[in-house]
């Protein structure tokens, strides 16, 4: 009985330490994401077309498709968005299209998702056409 109790206690300790480690990694990733500065992309250097990009910082993952025409944003589609426990920022593409700029405020309550979407858009435009 004592051996079984020690084994169970060992598993509990390992699972607890793993949870603490995962939580610390997640918080560090989210803090780095929140502090990132997103610079606007010079659309005069971007050819017309559709561009796909992604960005991930555990627990957030975003994939987007950006359409550029006449050196302007024409559409931004969020193809995949895993928010972890945070709030979604699905209204951000509409704001970017309206302002024609990535220099926009984060969606209230969805800072991490907002930054991740912006980073995915930058990735799309910097990495090339789909």
PDB file of N, CA, C and O in Angstrom, residues 10 15 20 32-33 58 68-69 74 77 80-81 119 128:
ATOM      1  N   UNK A  10       3.999  10.624  -6.488  1.00  0.00           N
ATOM      2  CA  UNK A  10       4.996  11.000  -7.489  1.00  0.00           C
ATOM      3  C   UNK A  10       4.338  11.540  -8.749  1.00  0.00           C
ATOM      4  O   UNK A  10       4.766  12.561  -9.303  1.00  0.00           O
ATOM      5  N   UNK A  15       2.754  15.986 -12.349  1.00  0.00           N
ATOM      6  CA  UNK A  15       1.691  16.697 -13.057  1.00  0.00           C
ATOM      7  C   UNK A  15       1.598  18.140 -12.581  1.00  0.00           C
ATOM      8  O   UNK A  15       1.447  19.060 -13.387  1.00  0.00           O
ATOM      9  N   UNK A  20       2.647  23.920 -13.650  1.00  0.00           N
ATOM     10  CA  UNK A  20       3.285  25.194 -13.283  1.00  0.00           C
ATOM     11  C   UNK A  20       4.218  25.649 -14.398  1.00  0.00           C
ATOM     12  O   UNK A  20       4.224  26.829 -14.775  1.00  0.00           O
ATOM     13  N   UNK A  32       5.430  38.718 -23.774  1.00  0.00           N
ATOM     14  CA  UNK A  32       6.260  39.140 -24.913  1.00  0.00           C
ATOM     15  C   UNK A  32       5.383  39.625 -26.062  1.00  0.00           C
ATOM     16  O   UNK A  32       5.679  40.633 -26.702  1.00  0.00           O
ATOM     17  N   UNK A  33       4.286  38.913 -26.311  1.00  0.00           N
ATOM     18  CA  UNK A  33       3.376  39.300 -27.384  1.00  0.00           C
ATOM     19  C   UNK A  33       2.762  40.664 -27.110  1.00  0.00           C
ATOM     20  O   UNK A  33       2.705  41.516 -28.003  1.00  0.00           O
ATOM     21  N   UNK A  58       2.049  30.291 -27.986  1.00  0.00           N
ATOM     22  CA  UNK A  58       1.212  29.477 -27.103  1.00  0.00           C
ATOM     23  C   UNK A  58       0.567  30.323 -26.028  1.00  0.00           C
ATOM     24  O   UNK A  58       1.236  31.081 -25.373  1.00  0.00           O
ATOM     25  N   UNK A  68      -4.427  42.223 -51.436  1.00  0.00           N
ATOM     26  CA  UNK A  68      -3.942  43.570 -51.737  1.00  0.00           C
ATOM     27  C   UNK A  68      -4.275  43.878 -53.190  1.00  0.00           C
ATOM     28  O   UNK A  68      -4.058  43.052 -54.079  1.00  0.00           O
ATOM     29  N   UNK A  69      -4.806  45.070 -53.445  1.00  0.00           N
ATOM     30  CA  UNK A  69      -5.052  45.542 -54.815  1.00  0.00           C
ATOM     31  C   UNK A  69      -4.798  47.037 -54.839  1.00  0.00           C
ATOM     32  O   UNK A  69      -5.217  47.760 -53.929  1.00  0.00           O
ATOM     33  N   UNK A  74      -7.625  45.093 -49.434  1.00  0.00           N
ATOM     34  CA  UNK A  74      -8.964  44.899 -49.989  1.00  0.00           C
ATOM     35  C   UNK A  74      -9.772  43.933 -49.132  1.00  0.00           C
ATOM     36  O   UNK A  74     -10.975  44.080 -49.002  1.00  0.00           O
ATOM     37  N   UNK A  77      -8.999  38.039 -44.163  1.00  0.00           N
ATOM     38  CA  UNK A  77      -9.822  36.948 -43.655  1.00  0.00           C
ATOM     39  C   UNK A  77      -9.043  36.189 -42.588  1.00  0.00           C
ATOM     40  O   UNK A  77      -7.889  35.827 -42.814  1.00  0.00           O
ATOM     41  N   UNK A  80      -8.063  30.863 -39.374  1.00  0.00           N
ATOM     42  CA  UNK A  80      -8.013  30.042 -38.172  1.00  0.00           C
ATOM     43  C   UNK A  80      -7.618  30.950 -37.015  1.00  0.00           C
ATOM     44  O   UNK A  80      -6.742  31.798 -37.172  1.00  0.00           O
ATOM     45  N   UNK A  81      -8.281  30.761 -35.870  1.00  0.00           N
ATOM     46  CA  UNK A  81      -7.959  31.593 -34.720  1.00  0.00           C
ATOM     47  C   UNK A  81      -8.221  30.810 -33.438  1.00  0.00           C
ATOM     48  O   UNK A  81      -9.368  30.576 -33.083  1.00  0.00           O
ATOM     49  N   UNK A 119       0.366  40.357 -36.225  1.00  0.00           N
ATOM     50  CA  UNK A 119       1.614  39.668 -36.556  1.00  0.00           C
ATOM     51  C   UNK A 119       1.402  38.704 -37.731  1.00  0.00           C
ATOM     52  O   UNK A 119       2.279  38.563 -38.579  1.00  0.00           O
ATOM     53  N   UNK A 128       5.301  36.525 -48.731  1.00  0.00           N
ATOM     54  CA  UNK A 128       4.993  36.345 -50.141  1.00  0.00           C
ATOM     55  C   UNK A 128       3.605  35.815 -50.407  1.00  0.00           C
ATOM     56  O   UNK A 128       2.847  35.512 -49.506  1.00  0.00           O
TER      57      UNK A 128
END
